[in-house]
């Protein structure tokens, strides 16, 4: 019976998030600050509009998360001020986006990058210091956690409270998603993220793709070590990224083969590219007339 229930979790999670006929559920939302929230916000608003009870947990200090919302928002004390966040991010931006890079070394080995990730992940430690908020989450009996995997706190909360979880993201940097879901990602055919390689690679490009992957494996463990230490402390046992990521019930990937490359997907991975795009307005009569004129001129 247990394997059957686990097998139905992805379907149940999908119905909870997007099924118009599904019963309303209670959802714990763990967002990522900054531009990440702009995409996730539209989905959360729609979930609330469809009758789901949404509770979002955020730090008291943030760039965008503090905006007024129609759903319940629970806050916890942050370890940093907004000015400190701005300074950390500015140092990161100044050091990384001043030119193109052909390897991951400048991006991942820079101390400013490490400090940015530490500032982001420190919020999770602050959340778990708030016993009142933890008691509220435990007593609220949430149906699932809806989170952005760029902030690893969603993984930790789901595992800590043994809740089904749904990840919503454009992409997962580093190699952890493929490993945790046992999703085939052959380096001979699937270019690594931000490598800039085409989907039809020459032999030398495939060698370069392997080199890019090896960089990713070695540097990601260093970059994200602080997050893994937090997870191990909170869950009271040594954790690996594969253990954290593999606990996720369902992955909503905000992309499409049109934007990226054809690659294998597992049953709990669904492409939802364009889900946050605004609907296009109908063309005006003038525009339709001009389009008709252009077509007529082209035929002539």
mmCIF file of C-alpha atoms in Angstrom:
data_model
loop_
_atom_site.group_PDB
_atom_site.id
_atom_site.type_symbol
_atom_site.label_atom_id
_atom_site.label_comp_id
_atom_site.label_asym_id
_atom_site.label_seq_id
_atom_site.Cartn_x
_atom_site.Cartn_y
_atom_site.Cartn_z
ATOM 1 C CA UNK A 1 0.000 0.000 0.000
ATOM 2 C CA UNK A 2 2.808 2.419 0.863
ATOM 3 C CA UNK A 3 4.467 2.208 -2.598
ATOM 4 C CA UNK A 4 1.063 2.815 -4.201
ATOM 5 C CA UNK A 5 0.472 5.949 -2.135
ATOM 6 C CA UNK A 6 3.952 7.246 -2.917
ATOM 7 C CA UNK A 7 3.337 6.618 -6.598
ATOM 8 C CA UNK A 8 0.148 8.703 -6.457
ATOM 9 C CA UNK A 9 1.843 11.699 -4.793
ATOM 10 C CA UNK A 10 2.865 13.394 -8.071
ATOM 11 C CA UNK A 11 -0.680 13.082 -9.445
ATOM 12 C CA UNK A 12 -2.178 14.335 -6.194
ATOM 13 C CA UNK A 13 0.212 17.302 -6.083
ATOM 14 C CA UNK A 14 -0.576 18.232 -9.680
ATOM 15 C CA UNK A 15 -4.315 18.130 -8.992
ATOM 16 C CA UNK A 16 -3.838 20.268 -5.901
ATOM 17 C CA UNK A 17 -1.977 22.947 -7.813
ATOM 18 C CA UNK A 18 -3.759 23.055 -11.146
ATOM 19 C CA UNK A 19 -6.795 20.779 -11.120
ATOM 20 C CA UNK A 20 -9.998 22.793 -11.374
ATOM 21 C CA UNK A 21 -12.019 19.823 -10.062
ATOM 22 C CA UNK A 22 -9.727 19.036 -7.124
ATOM 23 C CA UNK A 23 -10.824 19.917 -3.610
ATOM 24 C CA UNK A 24 -9.220 23.008 -2.130
ATOM 25 C CA UNK A 25 -6.099 22.227 -0.129
ATOM 26 C CA UNK A 26 -3.893 23.943 2.410
ATOM 27 C CA UNK A 27 -0.567 24.988 0.962
ATOM 28 C CA UNK A 28 2.609 26.171 2.695
ATOM 29 C CA UNK A 29 4.504 28.445 0.301
ATOM 30 C CA UNK A 30 8.268 28.987 0.670
ATOM 31 C CA UNK A 31 9.342 31.505 -1.996
ATOM 32 C CA UNK A 32 12.711 32.754 -3.185
ATOM 33 C CA UNK A 33 13.287 36.508 -2.995
ATOM 34 C CA UNK A 34 14.089 38.783 -5.928
ATOM 35 C CA UNK A 35 13.060 38.160 -9.526
ATOM 36 C CA UNK A 36 12.281 34.504 -8.721
ATOM 37 C CA UNK A 37 9.210 35.642 -6.801
ATOM 38 C CA UNK A 38 7.763 37.525 -9.787
ATOM 39 C CA UNK A 39 7.021 34.245 -11.590
ATOM 40 C CA UNK A 40 5.955 32.263 -8.552
ATOM 41 C CA UNK A 41 3.701 35.080 -7.328
ATOM 42 C CA UNK A 42 1.317 34.720 -10.278
ATOM 43 C CA UNK A 43 0.841 31.002 -9.592
ATOM 44 C CA UNK A 44 0.296 31.583 -5.862
ATOM 45 C CA UNK A 45 -2.316 34.252 -6.589
ATOM 46 C CA UNK A 46 -4.133 31.897 -8.934
ATOM 47 C CA UNK A 47 -4.079 29.109 -6.349
ATOM 48 C CA UNK A 48 -5.616 31.490 -3.820
ATOM 49 C CA UNK A 49 -8.228 32.627 -6.339
ATOM 50 C CA UNK A 50 -9.263 29.001 -6.911
ATOM 51 C CA UNK A 51 -10.022 28.520 -3.244
ATOM 52 C CA UNK A 52 -6.833 26.953 -1.902
ATOM 53 C CA UNK A 53 -5.764 28.141 1.534
ATOM 54 C CA UNK A 54 -2.308 29.643 1.052
ATOM 55 C CA UNK A 55 0.118 30.505 3.849
ATOM 56 C CA UNK A 56 3.454 32.024 2.862
ATOM 57 C CA UNK A 57 6.438 32.124 5.226
ATOM 58 C CA UNK A 58 9.000 34.872 4.577
ATOM 59 C CA UNK A 59 11.762 36.740 6.436
ATOM 60 C CA UNK A 60 10.927 40.161 7.835
ATOM 61 C CA UNK A 61 13.561 41.696 5.540
ATOM 62 C CA UNK A 62 13.315 41.081 1.785
ATOM 63 C CA UNK A 63 13.444 42.841 -1.570
ATOM 64 C CA UNK A 64 10.041 41.862 -2.977
ATOM 65 C CA UNK A 65 8.359 39.360 -0.674
ATOM 66 C CA UNK A 66 6.900 41.995 1.635
ATOM 67 C CA UNK A 67 4.398 43.253 -0.943
ATOM 68 C CA UNK A 68 0.739 43.214 0.066
ATOM 69 C CA UNK A 69 -0.935 39.865 -0.595
ATOM 70 C CA UNK A 70 -4.508 38.526 -0.361
ATOM 71 C CA UNK A 71 -3.358 35.369 1.453
ATOM 72 C CA UNK A 72 -1.869 34.732 4.894
ATOM 73 C CA UNK A 73 1.773 35.738 5.373
ATOM 74 C CA UNK A 74 3.863 34.618 8.348
ATOM 75 C CA UNK A 75 7.194 36.342 8.984
ATOM 76 C CA UNK A 76 10.282 35.476 10.993
ATOM 77 C CA UNK A 77 13.291 37.528 12.049
ATOM 78 C CA UNK A 78 16.061 37.853 9.468
ATOM 79 C CA UNK A 79 19.773 37.711 10.298
ATOM 80 C CA UNK A 80 20.568 40.613 7.956
ATOM 81 C CA UNK A 81 19.291 44.116 7.306
ATOM 82 C CA UNK A 82 18.120 45.224 3.869
ATOM 83 C CA UNK A 83 21.228 47.388 3.530
ATOM 84 C CA UNK A 84 23.452 44.363 4.191
ATOM 85 C CA UNK A 85 21.561 42.335 1.574
ATOM 86 C CA UNK A 86 22.016 45.132 -0.951
ATOM 87 C CA UNK A 87 25.738 45.370 -0.259
ATOM 88 C CA UNK A 88 26.274 41.619 -0.597
ATOM 89 C CA UNK A 89 24.317 41.466 -3.846
ATOM 90 C CA UNK A 90 26.089 44.524 -5.283
ATOM 91 C CA UNK A 91 29.501 42.987 -4.639
ATOM 92 C CA UNK A 92 28.335 39.779 -6.300
ATOM 93 C CA UNK A 93 26.949 41.624 -9.337
ATOM 94 C CA UNK A 94 30.015 43.819 -9.759
ATOM 95 C CA UNK A 95 32.297 40.799 -9.738
ATOM 96 C CA UNK A 96 30.300 38.462 -11.992
ATOM 97 C CA UNK A 97 28.438 40.322 -14.694
ATOM 98 C CA UNK A 98 31.225 42.548 -15.996
ATOM 99 C CA UNK A 99 31.870 40.191 -18.904
ATOM 100 C CA UNK A 100 31.171 36.758 -20.355
ATOM 101 C CA UNK A 101 32.759 33.678 -18.822
ATOM 102 C CA UNK A 102 33.722 30.461 -20.557
ATOM 103 C CA UNK A 103 34.056 28.342 -17.426
ATOM 104 C CA UNK A 104 32.243 28.120 -14.108
ATOM 105 C CA UNK A 105 35.355 28.859 -12.064
ATOM 106 C CA UNK A 106 34.972 32.683 -11.985
ATOM 107 C CA UNK A 107 31.271 32.373 -11.166
ATOM 108 C CA UNK A 108 31.387 29.744 -8.432
ATOM 109 C CA UNK A 109 34.782 30.176 -6.809
ATOM 110 C CA UNK A 110 34.466 33.907 -6.161
ATOM 111 C CA UNK A 111 34.099 34.780 -2.469
ATOM 112 C CA UNK A 112 31.324 37.275 -3.296
ATOM 113 C CA UNK A 113 29.243 34.437 -4.759
ATOM 114 C CA UNK A 114 29.724 32.373 -1.595
ATOM 115 C CA UNK A 115 28.745 35.310 0.610
ATOM 116 C CA UNK A 116 25.559 35.895 -1.400
ATOM 117 C CA UNK A 117 24.457 32.282 -0.998
ATOM 118 C CA UNK A 118 25.290 32.352 2.706
ATOM 119 C CA UNK A 119 23.120 35.440 3.166
ATOM 120 C CA UNK A 120 20.216 33.760 1.355
ATOM 121 C CA UNK A 121 20.492 30.437 3.187
ATOM 122 C CA UNK A 122 20.917 32.069 6.604
ATOM 123 C CA UNK A 123 17.200 32.869 6.554
ATOM 124 C CA UNK A 124 16.374 29.181 6.884
ATOM 125 C CA UNK A 125 18.374 28.904 10.089
ATOM 126 C CA UNK A 126 16.471 31.937 11.402
ATOM 127 C CA UNK A 127 13.144 30.320 10.505
ATOM 128 C CA UNK A 128 13.947 27.211 12.535
ATOM 129 C CA UNK A 129 14.879 29.369 15.533
ATOM 130 C CA UNK A 130 11.276 30.643 15.607
ATOM 131 C CA UNK A 131 9.573 27.996 17.749
ATOM 132 C CA UNK A 132 6.214 29.768 17.563
ATOM 133 C CA UNK A 133 6.209 29.617 13.763
ATOM 134 C CA UNK A 134 7.322 25.977 13.770
ATOM 135 C CA UNK A 135 4.467 25.087 16.147
ATOM 136 C CA UNK A 136 2.042 26.904 13.848
ATOM 137 C CA UNK A 137 3.233 24.938 10.808
ATOM 138 C CA UNK A 138 3.003 21.649 12.701
ATOM 139 C CA UNK A 139 -0.506 22.327 14.019
ATOM 140 C CA UNK A 140 -1.838 23.659 10.709
ATOM 141 C CA UNK A 141 -1.690 20.248 8.992
ATOM 142 C CA UNK A 142 -0.651 21.506 5.561
ATOM 143 C CA UNK A 143 -1.327 19.295 2.554
ATOM 144 C CA UNK A 144 1.895 20.203 0.743
ATOM 145 C CA UNK A 145 4.837 22.595 0.528
ATOM 146 C CA UNK A 146 5.093 24.718 -2.615
ATOM 147 C CA UNK A 147 8.583 26.168 -2.939
ATOM 148 C CA UNK A 148 11.347 27.553 -5.121
ATOM 149 C CA UNK A 149 14.300 25.136 -4.961
ATOM 150 C CA UNK A 150 16.789 27.991 -5.372
ATOM 151 C CA UNK A 151 16.212 28.528 -1.663
ATOM 152 C CA UNK A 152 16.924 25.150 -0.101
ATOM 153 C CA UNK A 153 14.714 25.893 2.897
ATOM 154 C CA UNK A 154 11.730 24.416 1.039
ATOM 155 C CA UNK A 155 13.510 21.051 0.859
ATOM 156 C CA UNK A 156 14.334 21.192 4.563
ATOM 157 C CA UNK A 157 10.837 22.207 5.688
ATOM 158 C CA UNK A 158 9.187 19.461 3.650
ATOM 159 C CA UNK A 159 11.488 16.795 5.059
ATOM 160 C CA UNK A 160 11.343 18.167 8.618
ATOM 161 C CA UNK A 161 7.521 18.044 8.703
ATOM 162 C CA UNK A 162 7.231 14.972 6.411
ATOM 163 C CA UNK A 163 5.051 16.841 3.904
ATOM 164 C CA UNK A 164 4.613 16.243 0.164
ATOM 165 C CA UNK A 165 6.367 18.989 -1.765
ATOM 166 C CA UNK A 166 6.129 20.673 -5.160
ATOM 167 C CA UNK A 167 9.124 22.553 -6.588
ATOM 168 C CA UNK A 168 8.553 25.396 -9.056
ATOM 169 C CA UNK A 169 11.567 26.655 -10.990
ATOM 170 C CA UNK A 170 12.975 27.691 -14.356
ATOM 171 C CA UNK A 171 16.007 25.466 -13.940
ATOM 172 C CA UNK A 172 18.050 23.798 -11.217
ATOM 173 C CA UNK A 173 21.658 24.836 -11.279
ATOM 174 C CA UNK A 174 24.214 22.128 -10.534
ATOM 175 C CA UNK A 175 23.643 18.460 -11.250
ATOM 176 C CA UNK A 176 21.497 17.541 -8.242
ATOM 177 C CA UNK A 177 18.109 17.363 -9.998
ATOM 178 C CA UNK A 178 19.174 14.689 -12.486
ATOM 179 C CA UNK A 179 20.815 12.607 -9.763
ATOM 180 C CA UNK A 180 17.974 12.889 -7.260
ATOM 181 C CA UNK A 181 15.263 11.967 -9.778
ATOM 182 C CA UNK A 182 17.379 9.281 -11.504
ATOM 183 C CA UNK A 183 16.721 11.177 -14.723
ATOM 184 C CA UNK A 184 19.046 10.232 -17.593
ATOM 185 C CA UNK A 185 21.111 13.196 -18.724
ATOM 186 C CA UNK A 186 23.801 11.832 -21.078
ATOM 187 C CA UNK A 187 26.603 14.348 -21.507
ATOM 188 C CA UNK A 188 27.039 13.286 -25.122
ATOM 189 C CA UNK A 189 23.573 14.603 -25.971
ATOM 190 C CA UNK A 190 22.393 17.053 -23.283
ATOM 191 C CA UNK A 191 24.454 20.260 -22.881
ATOM 192 C CA UNK A 192 25.018 21.394 -19.314
ATOM 193 C CA UNK A 193 23.194 24.527 -18.202
ATOM 194 C CA UNK A 194 24.692 27.896 -19.270
ATOM 195 C CA UNK A 195 27.418 26.071 -21.217
ATOM 196 C CA UNK A 196 26.259 27.689 -24.457
ATOM 197 C CA UNK A 197 26.737 24.441 -26.369
ATOM 198 C CA UNK A 198 24.302 23.400 -29.146
ATOM 199 C CA UNK A 199 22.026 20.364 -28.925
ATOM 200 C CA UNK A 200 23.951 18.775 -31.789
ATOM 201 C CA UNK A 201 27.536 18.678 -30.539
ATOM 202 C CA UNK A 202 30.747 17.790 -32.289
ATOM 203 C CA UNK A 203 33.222 15.449 -30.594
ATOM 204 C CA UNK A 204 35.238 18.348 -29.146
ATOM 205 C CA UNK A 205 32.065 20.051 -27.913
ATOM 206 C CA UNK A 206 31.108 16.847 -26.116
ATOM 207 C CA UNK A 207 34.532 16.792 -24.478
ATOM 208 C CA UNK A 208 34.002 20.392 -23.425
ATOM 209 C CA UNK A 209 30.548 19.476 -22.059
ATOM 210 C CA UNK A 210 32.154 16.769 -19.911
ATOM 211 C CA UNK A 211 34.735 19.271 -18.677
ATOM 212 C CA UNK A 212 31.971 21.738 -17.850
ATOM 213 C CA UNK A 213 30.109 19.047 -15.881
ATOM 214 C CA UNK A 214 33.224 18.109 -13.876
ATOM 215 C CA UNK A 215 33.691 21.761 -12.953
ATOM 216 C CA UNK A 216 30.081 21.912 -11.855
ATOM 217 C CA UNK A 217 30.381 18.807 -9.659
ATOM 218 C CA UNK A 218 33.527 20.017 -7.888
ATOM 219 C CA UNK A 219 32.536 23.648 -7.431
ATOM 220 C CA UNK A 220 28.864 23.201 -6.489
ATOM 221 C CA UNK A 221 29.756 21.141 -3.430
ATOM 222 C CA UNK A 222 31.938 24.017 -2.238
ATOM 223 C CA UNK A 223 29.423 26.737 -3.072
ATOM 224 C CA UNK A 224 26.404 25.068 -1.441
ATOM 225 C CA UNK A 225 28.185 23.524 1.548
ATOM 226 C CA UNK A 226 26.731 26.129 3.927
ATOM 227 C CA UNK A 227 23.194 25.105 2.949
ATOM 228 C CA UNK A 228 23.969 21.426 3.480
ATOM 229 C CA UNK A 229 25.419 22.180 6.925
ATOM 230 C CA UNK A 230 22.175 23.952 7.865
ATOM 231 C CA UNK A 231 20.102 21.001 6.641
ATOM 232 C CA UNK A 232 22.230 18.531 8.610
ATOM 233 C CA UNK A 233 21.940 20.610 11.792
ATOM 234 C CA UNK A 234 18.166 21.025 11.517
ATOM 235 C CA UNK A 235 17.400 17.427 10.523
ATOM 236 C CA UNK A 236 19.870 16.078 13.096
ATOM 237 C CA UNK A 237 21.692 13.768 10.702
ATOM 238 C CA UNK A 238 24.282 14.069 7.921
ATOM 239 C CA UNK A 239 22.522 15.004 4.694
ATOM 240 C CA UNK A 240 23.460 14.906 1.030
ATOM 241 C CA UNK A 241 21.945 16.975 -1.758
ATOM 242 C CA UNK A 242 20.608 13.832 -3.357
ATOM 243 C CA UNK A 243 18.669 13.044 -0.171
ATOM 244 C CA UNK A 244 17.242 16.570 0.003
ATOM 245 C CA UNK A 245 16.271 16.809 -3.644
ATOM 246 C CA UNK A 246 14.923 13.259 -3.969
ATOM 247 C CA UNK A 247 12.339 13.895 -1.230
ATOM 248 C CA UNK A 248 10.504 16.300 -3.580
ATOM 249 C CA UNK A 249 7.216 14.815 -4.785
ATOM 250 C CA UNK A 250 6.753 16.858 -7.955
ATOM 251 C CA UNK A 251 8.835 19.159 -10.150
ATOM 252 C CA UNK A 252 7.185 21.937 -12.156
ATOM 253 C CA UNK A 253 9.881 23.135 -14.568
ATOM 254 C CA UNK A 254 9.139 26.546 -16.026
ATOM 255 C CA UNK A 255 10.654 25.805 -19.404
ATOM 256 C CA UNK A 256 9.957 23.925 -22.617
ATOM 257 C CA UNK A 257 11.828 22.013 -25.291
ATOM 258 C CA UNK A 258 11.250 25.055 -27.516
ATOM 259 C CA UNK A 259 13.444 27.126 -25.188
ATOM 260 C CA UNK A 260 15.976 24.473 -24.245
ATOM 261 C CA UNK A 261 16.884 21.057 -25.643
ATOM 262 C CA UNK A 262 14.989 17.751 -25.853
ATOM 263 C CA UNK A 263 16.015 15.596 -22.902
ATOM 264 C CA UNK A 264 14.577 12.715 -20.869
ATOM 265 C CA UNK A 265 12.013 13.524 -18.171
ATOM 266 C CA UNK A 266 10.796 11.447 -15.244
ATOM 267 C CA UNK A 267 7.074 10.988 -14.407
ATOM 268 C CA UNK A 268 7.229 13.556 -11.586
ATOM 269 C CA UNK A 269 8.765 16.236 -13.848
ATOM 270 C CA UNK A 270 6.383 18.406 -15.883
ATOM 271 C CA UNK A 271 7.265 21.275 -18.235
ATOM 272 C CA UNK A 272 5.120 24.356 -17.615
ATOM 273 C CA UNK A 273 6.903 26.861 -19.838
ATOM 274 C CA UNK A 274 4.893 30.026 -20.431
ATOM 275 C CA UNK A 275 2.661 29.463 -17.413
ATOM 276 C CA UNK A 276 3.267 32.993 -16.136
ATOM 277 C CA UNK A 277 3.036 34.748 -19.509
ATOM 278 C CA UNK A 278 0.243 37.277 -19.944
ATOM 279 C CA UNK A 279 -2.436 36.404 -22.453
ATOM 280 C CA UNK A 280 -2.100 38.304 -25.709
ATOM 281 C CA UNK A 281 -4.775 40.840 -26.557
ATOM 282 C CA UNK A 282 -6.781 40.443 -29.796
ATOM 283 C CA UNK A 283 -5.480 42.482 -32.730
ATOM 284 C CA UNK A 284 -7.354 45.690 -33.430
ATOM 285 C CA UNK A 285 -9.254 46.185 -36.693
ATOM 286 C CA UNK A 286 -6.508 48.527 -37.894
ATOM 287 C CA UNK A 287 -3.829 45.903 -37.219
ATOM 288 C CA UNK A 288 -5.844 43.233 -38.987
ATOM 289 C CA UNK A 289 -6.301 45.550 -41.960
ATOM 290 C CA UNK A 290 -2.548 46.278 -42.108
ATOM 291 C CA UNK A 291 -1.760 42.561 -41.871
ATOM 292 C CA UNK A 292 -4.126 41.933 -44.755
ATOM 293 C CA UNK A 293 -2.469 44.695 -46.769
ATOM 294 C CA UNK A 294 1.000 43.243 -46.141
ATOM 295 C CA UNK A 295 -0.185 39.810 -47.265
ATOM 296 C CA UNK A 296 -1.717 41.294 -50.425
ATOM 297 C CA UNK A 297 1.455 43.261 -51.227
ATOM 298 C CA UNK A 298 3.558 40.147 -50.671
ATOM 299 C CA UNK A 299 1.440 38.160 -53.096
ATOM 300 C CA UNK A 300 1.832 40.870 -55.686
#
